[in-house]
Amino acid sequence: ETGVTQTPRHLVMGMTNKKSLKCEQHLGHNAMYWYKQSAKKPLELMFVYSLEERVENNSVPSRFSPECPNSSHLFLHLHTLQPEDSALYLCASSQDPLALGTEAFFGQGTRLTVV
Amino acid sequence: GNSVTQMEGPVTLSEEAFLTINCTYTATGYPSLFWYVQYPGEGLQLLLKATKADDKGSNKGFEATYRKETTSFHLEKGSVQVSDSAVYFCALSKGDSGGSNYKLTFGKGTLLTVNP
């Protein structure tokens, strides 16, 4: 149990669907992150939230829309995705994004397949 | 910008063999360095870290030393087990030029398979 829980674990969606990924952390952390993990590529940081405020948006297409209603929950809303968006989406949290050497705790990920 | 380069896999070893996975980085100043491990079907877990030059991180028999002069953080283990089979990621944490926002930059990962 890592303290970061992601649901669903697997998701198959069509290009016209709308779905949401959910992440919940029970660690009392102040920062949460979305990463995309594609085959043969480094992990890509998508979004960073600190104290429920978005502090980083790495040029992610608007078809990905994050939401952080409180410090324990993070969502990634998906709509009109493309097949190349198929990947493992990882949520992470940390005590504070501004502290050097801060460790990130990861969830198990959601394996997304866009058909 | 910041970057991490780690050896291409896959790496296949027999049980009790010695393991080295090379990692070098590019960053200004003094980043923190990490090794994360991802077991099949799981998310990433921190394996070890080092926050300043010459520090040695260690955990579960794995070690890595922060070498500023060679900008390296190679992962080693003296005797691997089948249960060590996983993907290993080297990463660094460094602030932006403004110094106020730290984020993790990962390498591509190295798949390790240990056979009995």
JSON list of C-alpha atoms in Angstrom, two decimals:
[
{"chain": "A", "resi": 1, "resn": "GLU", "atom": "CA", "xyz": [0.00, 0.00, 0.00]},
{"chain": "A", "resi": 2, "resn": "THR", "atom": "CA", "xyz": [1.72, 3.16, -1.20]},
{"chain": "A", "resi": 3, "resn": "GLY", "atom": "CA", "xyz": [-0.82, 5.61, 0.17]},
{"chain": "A", "resi": 4, "resn": "VAL", "atom": "CA", "xyz": [-1.71, 6.82, -3.33]},
{"chain": "A", "resi": 5, "resn": "THR", "atom": "CA", "xyz": [-4.70, 5.10, -4.90]},
{"chain": "A", "resi": 6, "resn": "GLN", "atom": "CA", "xyz": [-5.71, 5.40, -8.54]},
{"chain": "A", "resi": 7, "resn": "THR", "atom": "CA", "xyz": [-8.96, 4.28, -10.16]},
{"chain": "A", "resi": 8, "resn": "PRO", "atom": "CA", "xyz": [-9.72, 2.70, -12.48]},
{"chain": "A", "resi": 9, "resn": "ARG", "atom": "CA", "xyz": [-6.68, 0.47, -13.00]},
{"chain": "A", "resi": 10, "resn": "HIS", "atom": "CA", "xyz": [-7.62, -0.14, -16.62]},
{"chain": "A", "resi": 11, "resn": "LEU", "atom": "CA", "xyz": [-9.73, 1.92, -19.01]},
{"chain": "A", "resi": 12, "resn": "VAL", "atom": "CA", "xyz": [-10.66, 1.44, -22.64]},
{"chain": "A", "resi": 13, "resn": "MET", "atom": "CA", "xyz": [-12.39, 4.34, -24.30]},
{"chain": "A", "resi": 14, "resn": "GLY", "atom": "CA", "xyz": [-13.41, 5.45, -27.75]},
{"chain": "A", "resi": 15, "resn": "MET", "atom": "CA", "xyz": [-12.18, 8.68, -29.26]},
{"chain": "A", "resi": 16, "resn": "THR", "atom": "CA", "xyz": [-15.54, 10.37, -28.73]},
{"chain": "A", "resi": 17, "resn": "ASN", "atom": "CA", "xyz": [-15.97, 9.32, -25.11]},
{"chain": "A", "resi": 18, "resn": "LYS", "atom": "CA", "xyz": [-15.54, 11.38, -21.97]},
{"chain": "A", "resi": 19, "resn": "LYS", "atom": "CA", "xyz": [-14.01, 9.71, -18.94]},
{"chain": "A", "resi": 20, "resn": "SER", "atom": "CA", "xyz": [-12.18, 10.69, -15.76]},
{"chain": "A", "resi": 21, "resn": "LEU", "atom": "CA", "xyz": [-9.22, 9.25, -13.89]},
{"chain": "A", "resi": 22, "resn": "LYS", "atom": "CA", "xyz": [-9.21, 9.56, -10.13]},
{"chain": "A", "resi": 23, "resn": "CYS", "atom": "CA", "xyz": [-6.33, 9.77, -7.68]},
{"chain": "A", "resi": 24, "resn": "GLU", "atom": "CA", "xyz": [-6.51, 9.91, -3.90]},
{"chain": "A", "resi": 25, "resn": "GLN", "atom": "CA", "xyz": [-3.64, 10.23, -1.44]},
{"chain": "A", "resi": 26, "resn": "HIS", "atom": "CA", "xyz": [-3.83, 9.43, 2.26]},
{"chain": "A", "resi": 27, "resn": "LEU", "atom": "CA", "xyz": [-0.40, 10.81, 3.17]},
{"chain": "A", "resi": 28, "resn": "GLY", "atom": "CA", "xyz": [-1.27, 14.36, 4.11]},
{"chain": "A", "resi": 29, "resn": "HIS", "atom": "CA", "xyz": [0.82, 15.72, 1.23]},
{"chain": "A", "resi": 30, "resn": "ASN", "atom": "CA", "xyz": [0.44, 19.19, -0.23]},
{"chain": "A", "resi": 31, "resn": "ALA", "atom": "CA", "xyz": [1.42, 18.50, -3.84]},
{"chain": "A", "resi": 32, "resn": "MET", "atom": "CA", "xyz": [0.00, 16.13, -6.45]},
{"chain": "A", "resi": 33, "resn": "TYR", "atom": "CA", "xyz": [1.12, 15.30, -9.96]},
{"chain": "A", "resi": 34, "resn": "TRP", "atom": "CA", "xyz": [0.00, 13.61, -13.16]},
{"chain": "A", "resi": 35, "resn": "TYR", "atom": "CA", "xyz": [2.61, 11.78, -15.25]},
{"chain": "A", "resi": 36, "resn": "LYS", "atom": "CA", "xyz": [2.24, 9.98, -18.57]},
{"chain": "A", "resi": 37, "resn": "GLN", "atom": "CA", "xyz": [4.29, 6.82, -19.13]},
{"chain": "A", "resi": 38, "resn": "SER", "atom": "CA", "xyz": [4.51, 5.66, -22.75]},
{"chain": "A", "resi": 39, "resn": "ALA", "atom": "CA", "xyz": [6.52, 2.75, -24.07]},
{"chain": "A", "resi": 40, "resn": "LYS", "atom": "CA", "xyz": [10.15, 3.61, -24.89]},
{"chain": "A", "resi": 41, "resn": "LYS", "atom": "CA", "xyz": [9.82, 7.19, -23.63]},
{"chain": "A", "resi": 42, "resn": "PRO", "atom": "CA", "xyz": [10.76, 8.89, -20.37]},
{"chain": "A", "resi": 43, "resn": "LEU", "atom": "CA", "xyz": [8.02, 9.70, -17.91]},
{"chain": "A", "resi": 44, "resn": "GLU", "atom": "CA", "xyz": [6.39, 12.96, -18.92]},
{"chain": "A", "resi": 45, "resn": "LEU", "atom": "CA", "xyz": [5.23, 15.37, -16.26]},
{"chain": "A", "resi": 46, "resn": "MET", "atom": "CA", "xyz": [1.80, 16.68, -17.23]},
{"chain": "A", "resi": 47, "resn": "PHE", "atom": "CA", "xyz": [0.47, 18.72, -14.30]},
{"chain": "A", "resi": 48, "resn": "VAL", "atom": "CA", "xyz": [1.52, 19.78, -10.82]},
{"chain": "A", "resi": 49, "resn": "TYR", "atom": "CA", "xyz": [-0.82, 21.00, -8.11]},
{"chain": "A", "resi": 50, "resn": "SER", "atom": "CA", "xyz": [0.38, 22.59, -4.90]},
{"chain": "A", "resi": 51, "resn": "LEU", "atom": "CA", "xyz": [-2.22, 23.28, -2.21]},
{"chain": "A", "resi": 52, "resn": "GLU", "atom": "CA", "xyz": [-4.93, 22.73, -4.81]},
{"chain": "A", "resi": 53, "resn": "GLU", "atom": "CA", "xyz": [-3.50, 25.36, -7.14]},
{"chain": "A", "resi": 54, "resn": "ARG", "atom": "CA", "xyz": [-2.08, 24.37, -10.51]},
{"chain": "A", "resi": 55, "resn": "VAL", "atom": "CA", "xyz": [1.58, 25.38, -10.61]},
{"chain": "A", "resi": 56, "resn": "GLU", "atom": "CA", "xyz": [2.73, 23.50, -13.69]},
{"chain": "A", "resi": 57, "resn": "ASN", "atom": "CA", "xyz": [1.19, 22.67, -17.02]},
{"chain": "A", "resi": 58, "resn": "ASN", "atom": "CA", "xyz": [3.69, 21.16, -19.41]},
{"chain": "A", "resi": 59, "resn": "SER", "atom": "CA", "xyz": [2.06, 22.11, -22.71]},
{"chain": "A", "resi": 60, "resn": "VAL", "atom": "CA", "xyz": [-0.48, 19.36, -22.38]},
{"chain": "A", "resi": 61, "resn": "PRO", "atom": "CA", "xyz": [-3.29, 19.31, -25.00]},
{"chain": "A", "resi": 62, "resn": "SER", "atom": "CA", "xyz": [-6.61, 20.67, -23.83]},
{"chain": "A", "resi": 63, "resn": "ARG", "atom": "CA", "xyz": [-8.25, 17.27, -24.27]},
{"chain": "A", "resi": 64, "resn": "PHE", "atom": "CA", "xyz": [-6.66, 16.54, -20.87]},
{"chain": "A", "resi": 65, "resn": "SER", "atom": "CA", "xyz": [-8.24, 18.61, -18.11]},
{"chain": "A", "resi": 66, "resn": "PRO", "atom": "CA", "xyz": [-7.05, 18.27, -14.50]},
{"chain": "A", "resi": 67, "resn": "GLU", "atom": "CA", "xyz": [-9.05, 19.07, -11.40]},
{"chain": "A", "resi": 68, "resn": "CYS", "atom": "CA", "xyz": [-7.90, 19.26, -7.80]},
{"chain": "A", "resi": 69, "resn": "PRO", "atom": "CA", "xyz": [-10.90, 19.87, -5.51]},
{"chain": "A", "resi": 70, "resn": "ASN", "atom": "CA", "xyz": [-8.84, 19.41, -2.33]},
{"chain": "A", "resi": 71, "resn": "SER", "atom": "CA", "xyz": [-5.34, 18.40, -1.31]},
{"chain": "A", "resi": 72, "resn": "SER", "atom": "CA", "xyz": [-6.24, 14.69, -1.16]},
{"chain": "A", "resi": 73, "resn": "HIS", "atom": "CA", "xyz": [-7.92, 14.27, -4.54]},
{"chain": "A", "resi": 74, "resn": "LEU", "atom": "CA", "xyz": [-6.82, 14.78, -8.10]},
{"chain": "A", "resi": 75, "resn": "PHE", "atom": "CA", "xyz": [-8.75, 14.05, -11.29]},
{"chain": "A", "resi": 76, "resn": "LEU", "atom": "CA", "xyz": [-7.81, 13.93, -14.94]},
{"chain": "A", "resi": 77, "resn": "HIS", "atom": "CA", "xyz": [-10.78, 14.49, -17.21]},
{"chain": "A", "resi": 78, "resn": "LEU", "atom": "CA", "xyz": [-10.43, 13.05, -20.69]},
{"chain": "A", "resi": 79, "resn": "HIS", "atom": "CA", "xyz": [-12.37, 13.89, -23.85]},
{"chain": "A", "resi": 80, "resn": "THR", "atom": "CA", "xyz": [-11.90, 13.34, -27.58]},
{"chain": "A", "resi": 81, "resn": "LEU", "atom": "CA", "xyz": [-8.62, 11.52, -27.06]},
{"chain": "A", "resi": 82, "resn": "GLN", "atom": "CA", "xyz": [-6.42, 10.11, -29.80]},
{"chain": "A", "resi": 83, "resn": "PRO", "atom": "CA", "xyz": [-4.95, 6.60, -30.07]},
{"chain": "A", "resi": 84, "resn": "GLU", "atom": "CA", "xyz": [-1.49, 8.02, -29.33]},
{"chain": "A", "resi": 85, "resn": "ASP", "atom": "CA", "xyz": [-2.80, 9.05, -25.90]},
{"chain": "A", "resi": 86, "resn": "SER", "atom": "CA", "xyz": [-2.86, 5.38, -24.92]},
{"chain": "A", "resi": 87, "resn": "ALA", "atom": "CA", "xyz": [-0.41, 5.03, -22.04]},
{"chain": "A", "resi": 88, "resn": "LEU", "atom": "CA", "xyz": [-0.04, 4.42, -18.33]},
{"chain": "A", "resi": 89, "resn": "TYR", "atom": "CA", "xyz": [-1.11, 7.50, -16.39]},
{"chain": "A", "resi": 90, "resn": "LEU", "atom": "CA", "xyz": [0.55, 7.81, -13.03]},
{"chain": "A", "resi": 91, "resn": "CYS", "atom": "CA", "xyz": [-0.49, 9.99, -10.15]},
{"chain": "A", "resi": 92, "resn": "ALA", "atom": "CA", "xyz": [2.02, 11.01, -7.50]},
{"chain": "A", "resi": 93, "resn": "SER", "atom": "CA", "xyz": [2.13, 13.13, -4.38]},
{"chain": "A", "resi": 94, "resn": "SER", "atom": "CA", "xyz": [4.80, 14.74, -2.27]},
{"chain": "A", "resi": 95, "resn": "GLN", "atom": "CA", "xyz": [4.96, 16.70, 0.93]},
{"chain": "A", "resi": 96, "resn": "ASP", "atom": "CA", "xyz": [6.02, 19.88, -0.80]},
{"chain": "A", "resi": 97, "resn": "PRO", "atom": "CA", "xyz": [6.99, 20.49, -4.46]},
{"chain": "A", "resi": 98, "resn": "LEU", "atom": "CA", "xyz": [9.34, 23.28, -3.47]},
{"chain": "A", "resi": 99, "resn": "ALA", "atom": "CA", "xyz": [11.71, 21.31, -1.26]},
{"chain": "A", "resi": 100, "resn": "LEU", "atom": "CA", "xyz": [14.96, 20.05, -2.75]},
{"chain": "A", "resi": 101, "resn": "GLY", "atom": "CA", "xyz": [15.26, 16.30, -2.44]},
{"chain": "A", "resi": 102, "resn": "THR", "atom": "CA", "xyz": [11.55, 15.79, -1.91]},
{"chain": "A", "resi": 103, "resn": "GLU", "atom": "CA", "xyz": [10.44, 12.23, -2.54]},
{"chain": "A", "resi": 104, "resn": "ALA", "atom": "CA", "xyz": [7.42, 11.53, -4.71]},
{"chain": "A", "resi": 105, "resn": "PHE", "atom": "CA", "xyz": [5.02, 8.68, -3.89]},
{"chain": "A", "resi": 106, "resn": "PHE", "atom": "CA", "xyz": [3.31, 7.06, -6.87]},
{"chain": "A", "resi": 107, "resn": "GLY", "atom": "CA", "xyz": [0.04, 5.28, -7.39]},
{"chain": "A", "resi": 108, "resn": "GLN", "atom": "CA", "xyz": [-0.21, 2.07, -9.40]},
{"chain": "A", "resi": 109, "resn": "GLY", "atom": "CA", "xyz": [-1.40, 3.89, -12.46]},
{"chain": "A", "resi": 110, "resn": "THR", "atom": "CA", "xyz": [-4.32, 3.69, -14.87]},
{"chain": "A", "resi": 111, "resn": "ARG", "atom": "CA", "xyz": [-3.64, 1.79, -18.09]},
{"chain": "A", "resi": 112, "resn": "LEU", "atom": "CA", "xyz": [-5.54, 3.76, -20.73]},
{"chain": "A", "resi": 113, "resn": "THR", "atom": "CA", "xyz": [-6.29, 2.41, -24.19]},
{"chain": "A", "resi": 114, "resn": "VAL", "atom": "CA", "xyz": [-7.93, 4.67, -26.76]},
{"chain": "A", "resi": 115, "resn": "VAL", "atom": "CA", "xyz": [-9.62, 2.84, -29.60]},
{"chain": "B", "resi": 1, "resn": "GLY", "atom": "CA", "xyz": [17.57, 21.99, -19.57]},
{"chain": "B", "resi": 2, "resn": "ASN", "atom": "CA", "xyz": [17.87, 19.10, -17.15]},
{"chain": "B", "resi": 3, "resn": "SER", "atom": "CA", "xyz": [18.20, 15.56, -18.49]},
{"chain": "B", "resi": 4, "resn": "VAL", "atom": "CA", "xyz": [18.97, 12.03, -17.37]},
{"chain": "B", "resi": 5, "resn": "THR", "atom": "CA", "xyz": [20.58, 9.33, -19.48]},
{"chain": "B", "resi": 6, "resn": "GLN", "atom": "CA", "xyz": [20.61, 5.74, -18.34]},
{"chain": "B", "resi": 7, "resn": "MET", "atom": "CA", "xyz": [21.85, 2.61, -20.03]},
{"chain": "B", "resi": 8, "resn": "GLU", "atom": "CA", "xyz": [19.57, 0.97, -22.51]},
{"chain": "B", "resi": 9, "resn": "GLY", "atom": "CA", "xyz": [18.10, -2.34, -21.52]},
{"chain": "B", "resi": 10, "resn": "PRO", "atom": "CA", "xyz": [17.03, -4.91, -21.25]},
{"chain": "B", "resi": 11, "resn": "VAL", "atom": "CA", "xyz": [19.55, -6.33, -18.82]},
{"chain": "B", "resi": 12, "resn": "THR", "atom": "CA", "xyz": [19.37, -10.06, -18.13]},
{"chain": "B", "resi": 13, "resn": "LEU", "atom": "CA", "xyz": [21.34, -11.61, -15.29]},
{"chain": "B", "resi": 14, "resn": "SER", "atom": "CA", "xyz": [21.51, -14.85, -13.40]},
{"chain": "B", "resi": 15, "resn": "GLU", "atom": "CA", "xyz": [20.69, -14.92, -9.72]},
{"chain": "B", "resi": 16, "resn": "GLU", "atom": "CA", "xyz": [23.58, -13.77, -7.48]},
{"chain": "B", "resi": 17, "resn": "ALA", "atom": "CA", "xyz": [25.25, -11.87, -10.33]},
{"chain": "B", "resi": 18, "resn": "PHE", "atom": "CA", "xyz": [26.60, -8.34, -9.87]},
{"chain": "B", "resi": 19, "resn": "LEU", "atom": "CA", "xyz": [24.45, -5.53, -11.20]},
{"chain": "B", "resi": 20, "resn": "THR", "atom": "CA", "xyz": [25.42, -2.12, -12.53]},
{"chain": "B", "resi": 21, "resn": "ILE", "atom": "CA", "xyz": [23.00, 0.23, -14.23]},
{"chain": "B", "resi": 22, "resn": "ASN", "atom": "CA", "xyz": [24.69, 3.40, -15.43]},
{"chain": "B", "resi": 23, "resn": "CYS", "atom": "CA", "xyz": [23.10, 6.81, -15.05]},
{"chain": "B", "resi": 24, "resn": "THR", "atom": "CA", "xyz": [24.48, 10.22, -15.98]},
{"chain": "B", "resi": 25, "resn": "TYR", "atom": "CA", "xyz": [22.78, 13.56, -15.74]},
{"chain": "B", "resi": 26, "resn": "THR", "atom": "CA", "xyz": [22.90, 17.09, -17.07]},
{"chain": "B", "resi": 27, "resn": "ALA", "atom": "CA", "xyz": [21.90, 19.91, -14.77]},
{"chain": "B", "resi": 28, "resn": "THR", "atom": "CA", "xyz": [23.31, 23.14, -13.46]},
{"chain": "B", "resi": 29, "resn": "GLY", "atom": "CA", "xyz": [24.19, 23.41, -9.81]},
{"chain": "B", "resi": 30, "resn": "TYR", "atom": "CA", "xyz": [23.51, 20.57, -7.41]},
{"chain": "B", "resi": 31, "resn": "PRO", "atom": "CA", "xyz": [20.44, 18.47, -8.14]},
{"chain": "B", "resi": 32, "resn": "SER", "atom": "CA", "xyz": [19.14, 15.71, -5.92]},
{"chain": "B", "resi": 33, "resn": "LEU", "atom": "CA", "xyz": [19.39, 12.26, -7.48]},
{"chain": "B", "resi": 34, "resn": "PHE", "atom": "CA", "xyz": [17.06, 9.29, -7.17]},
{"chain": "B", "resi": 35, "resn": "TRP", "atom": "CA", "xyz": [16.58, 5.71, -8.24]},
{"chain": "B", "resi": 36, "resn": "TYR", "atom": "CA", "xyz": [12.99, 4.53, -8.55]},
{"chain": "B", "resi": 37, "resn": "VAL", "atom": "CA", "xyz": [11.88, 0.95, -9.20]},
{"chain": "B", "resi": 38, "resn": "GLN", "atom": "CA", "xyz": [8.72, -0.22, -10.97]},
{"chain": "B", "resi": 39, "resn": "TYR", "atom": "CA", "xyz": [7.67, -3.81, -10.44]},
{"chain": "B", "resi": 40, "resn": "PRO", "atom": "CA", "xyz": [5.32, -5.39, -13.00]},
{"chain": "B", "resi": 41, "resn": "GLY", "atom": "CA", "xyz": [1.85, -3.92, -12.84]},
{"chain": "B", "resi": 42, "resn": "GLU", "atom": "CA", "xyz": [2.82, -1.39, -10.20]},
{"chain": "B", "resi": 43, "resn": "GLY", "atom": "CA", "xyz": [3.62, 2.29, -9.91]},
{"chain": "B", "resi": 44, "resn": "LEU", "atom": "CA", "xyz": [7.08, 3.67, -9.15]},
{"chain": "B", "resi": 45, "resn": "GLN", "atom": "CA", "xyz": [8.63, 3.28, -5.71]},
{"chain": "B", "resi": 46, "resn": "LEU", "atom": "CA", "xyz": [11.61, 5.19, -4.40]},
{"chain": "B", "resi": 47, "resn": "LEU", "atom": "CA", "xyz": [14.58, 2.86, -4.07]},
{"chain": "B", "resi": 48, "resn": "LEU", "atom": "CA", "xyz": [17.23, 5.28, -2.84]},
{"chain": "B", "resi": 49, "resn": "LYS", "atom": "CA", "xyz": [18.34, 8.89, -3.11]},
{"chain": "B", "resi": 50, "resn": "ALA", "atom": "CA", "xyz": [21.27, 11.24, -2.55]},
{"chain": "B", "resi": 51, "resn": "THR", "atom": "CA", "xyz": [21.00, 14.97, -2.08]},
{"chain": "B", "resi": 52, "resn": "LYS", "atom": "CA", "xyz": [24.60, 16.17, -2.28]},
{"chain": "B", "resi": 53, "resn": "ALA", "atom": "CA", "xyz": [27.90, 15.29, -3.89]},
{"chain": "B", "resi": 54, "resn": "ASP", "atom": "CA", "xyz": [29.68, 12.18, -2.55]},
{"chain": "B", "resi": 55, "resn": "ASP", "atom": "CA", "xyz": [26.56, 11.02, -0.71]},
{"chain": "B", "resi": 56, "resn": "LYS", "atom": "CA", "xyz": [25.79, 7.32, -1.03]},
{"chain": "B", "resi": 57, "resn": "GLY", "atom": "CA", "xyz": [22.19, 6.19, -1.12]},
{"chain": "B", "resi": 58, "resn": "SER", "atom": "CA", "xyz": [21.46, 2.60, -0.16]},
{"chain": "B", "resi": 59, "resn": "ASN", "atom": "CA", "xyz": [18.46, 0.33, 0.29]},
{"chain": "B", "resi": 60, "resn": "LYS", "atom": "CA", "xyz": [17.71, -3.40, -0.02]},
{"chain": "B", "resi": 61, "resn": "GLY", "atom": "CA", "xyz": [21.32, -4.12, -1.00]},
{"chain": "B", "resi": 62, "resn": "PHE", "atom": "CA", "xyz": [21.32, -1.50, -3.75]},
{"chain": "B", "resi": 63, "resn": "GLU", "atom": "CA", "xyz": [23.76, 1.41, -3.65]},
{"chain": "B", "resi": 64, "resn": "ALA", "atom": "CA", "xyz": [24.47, 4.51, -5.71]},
{"chain": "B", "resi": 65, "resn": "THR", "atom": "CA", "xyz": [27.01, 7.29, -5.11]},
{"chain": "B", "resi": 66, "resn": "TYR", "atom": "CA", "xyz": [26.49, 10.89, -6.22]},
{"chain": "B", "resi": 67, "resn": "ARG", "atom": "CA", "xyz": [29.57, 11.74, -8.31]},
{"chain": "B", "resi": 68, "resn": "LYS", "atom": "CA", "xyz": [29.66, 15.42, -9.16]},
{"chain": "B", "resi": 69, "resn": "GLU", "atom": "CA", "xyz": [32.90, 15.19, -11.12]},
{"chain": "B", "resi": 70, "resn": "THR", "atom": "CA", "xyz": [31.48, 12.61, -13.54]},
{"chain": "B", "resi": 71, "resn": "THR", "atom": "CA", "xyz": [27.82, 13.73, -13.21]},
{"chain": "B", "resi": 72, "resn": "SER", "atom": "CA", "xyz": [26.87, 10.12, -12.50]},
{"chain": "B", "resi": 73, "resn": "PHE", "atom": "CA", "xyz": [24.71, 8.11, -10.13]},
{"chain": "B", "resi": 74, "resn": "HIS", "atom": "CA", "xyz": [25.26, 4.49, -11.11]},
{"chain": "B", "resi": 75, "resn": "LEU", "atom": "CA", "xyz": [23.13, 1.83, -9.42]},
{"chain": "B", "resi": 76, "resn": "GLU", "atom": "CA", "xyz": [24.88, -1.28, -8.10]},
{"chain": "B", "resi": 77, "resn": "LYS", "atom": "CA", "xyz": [23.98, -4.46, -6.26]},
{"chain": "B", "resi": 78, "resn": "GLY", "atom": "CA", "xyz": [26.40, -7.19, -5.37]},
{"chain": "B", "resi": 79, "resn": "SER", "atom": "CA", "xyz": [24.07, -10.16, -5.69]},
{"chain": "B", "resi": 80, "resn": "VAL", "atom": "CA", "xyz": [20.73, -9.86, -7.47]},
{"chain": "B", "resi": 81, "resn": "GLN", "atom": "CA", "xyz": [17.68, -11.98, -6.79]},
{"chain": "B", "resi": 82, "resn": "VAL", "atom": "CA", "xyz": [14.80, -13.04, -9.00]},
{"chain": "B", "resi": 83, "resn": "SER", "atom": "CA", "xyz": [12.59, -10.66, -7.02]},
{"chain": "B", "resi": 84, "resn": "ASP", "atom": "CA", "xyz": [14.73, -7.73, -8.23]},
{"chain": "B", "resi": 85, "resn": "SER", "atom": "CA", "xyz": [13.29, -8.12, -11.73]},
{"chain": "B", "resi": 86, "resn": "ALA", "atom": "CA", "xyz": [11.73, -4.75, -12.51]},
{"chain": "B", "resi": 87, "resn": "VAL", "atom": "CA", "xyz": [12.24, -1.51, -14.42]},
{"chain": "B", "resi": 88, "resn": "TYR", "atom": "CA", "xyz": [14.68, 0.91, -12.79]},
{"chain": "B", "resi": 89, "resn": "PHE", "atom": "CA", "xyz": [14.49, 4.67, -13.32]},
{"chain": "B", "resi": 90, "resn": "CYS", "atom": "CA", "xyz": [17.15, 7.21, -12.58]},
{"chain": "B", "resi": 91, "resn": "ALA", "atom": "CA", "xyz": [15.82, 10.69, -11.83]},
{"chain": "B", "resi": 92, "resn": "LEU", "atom": "CA", "xyz": [16.93, 14.13, -10.73]},
{"chain": "B", "resi": 93, "resn": "SER", "atom": "CA", "xyz": [15.24, 16.95, -8.89]},
{"chain": "B", "resi": 94, "resn": "LYS", "atom": "CA", "xyz": [16.35, 20.46, -9.62]},
{"chain": "B", "resi": 95, "resn": "GLY", "atom": "CA", "xyz": [14.79, 23.87, -9.39]},
{"chain": "B", "resi": 96, "resn": "ASP", "atom": "CA", "xyz": [14.06, 26.01, -12.39]},
{"chain": "B", "resi": 97, "resn": "SER", "atom": "CA", "xyz": [16.22, 29.04, -13.05]},
{"chain": "B", "resi": 98, "resn": "GLY", "atom": "CA", "xyz": [14.07, 30.98, -10.64]},
{"chain": "B", "resi": 99, "resn": "GLY", "atom": "CA", "xyz": [14.96, 28.42, -7.98]},
{"chain": "B", "resi": 100, "resn": "SER", "atom": "CA", "xyz": [11.44, 28.11, -6.69]},
{"chain": "B", "resi": 101, "resn": "ASN", "atom": "CA", "xyz": [9.92, 25.07, -8.33]},
{"chain": "B", "resi": 102, "resn": "TYR", "atom": "CA", "xyz": [11.48, 21.64, -8.09]},
{"chain": "B", "resi": 103, "resn": "LYS", "atom": "CA", "xyz": [10.37, 18.77, -10.29]},
{"chain": "B", "resi": 104, "resn": "LEU", "atom": "CA", "xyz": [11.55, 15.28, -11.14]},
{"chain": "B", "resi": 105, "resn": "THR", "atom": "CA", "xyz": [13.19, 14.52, -14.49]},
{"chain": "B", "resi": 106, "resn": "PHE", "atom": "CA", "xyz": [13.35, 10.80, -15.29]},
{"chain": "B", "resi": 107, "resn": "GLY", "atom": "CA", "xyz": [15.49, 8.64, -17.52]},
{"chain": "B", "resi": 108, "resn": "LYS", "atom": "CA", "xyz": [13.84, 6.19, -19.91]},
{"chain": "B", "resi": 109, "resn": "GLY", "atom": "CA", "xyz": [14.14, 3.26, -17.54]},
{"chain": "B", "resi": 110, "resn": "THR", "atom": "CA", "xyz": [16.11, 0.02, -17.68]},
{"chain": "B", "resi": 111, "resn": "LEU", "atom": "CA", "xyz": [14.36, -3.34, -17.60]},
{"chain": "B", "resi": 112, "resn": "LEU", "atom": "CA", "xyz": [16.17, -5.88, -15.44]},
{"chain": "B", "resi": 113, "resn": "THR", "atom": "CA", "xyz": [15.33, -9.57, -15.63]},
{"chain": "B", "resi": 114, "resn": "VAL", "atom": "CA", "xyz": [16.96, -11.95, -13.17]},
{"chain": "B", "resi": 115, "resn": "ASN", "atom": "CA", "xyz": [16.79, -15.65, -13.97]},
{"chain": "B", "resi": 116, "resn": "PRO", "atom": "CA", "xyz": [17.03, -18.41, -11.35]}
]
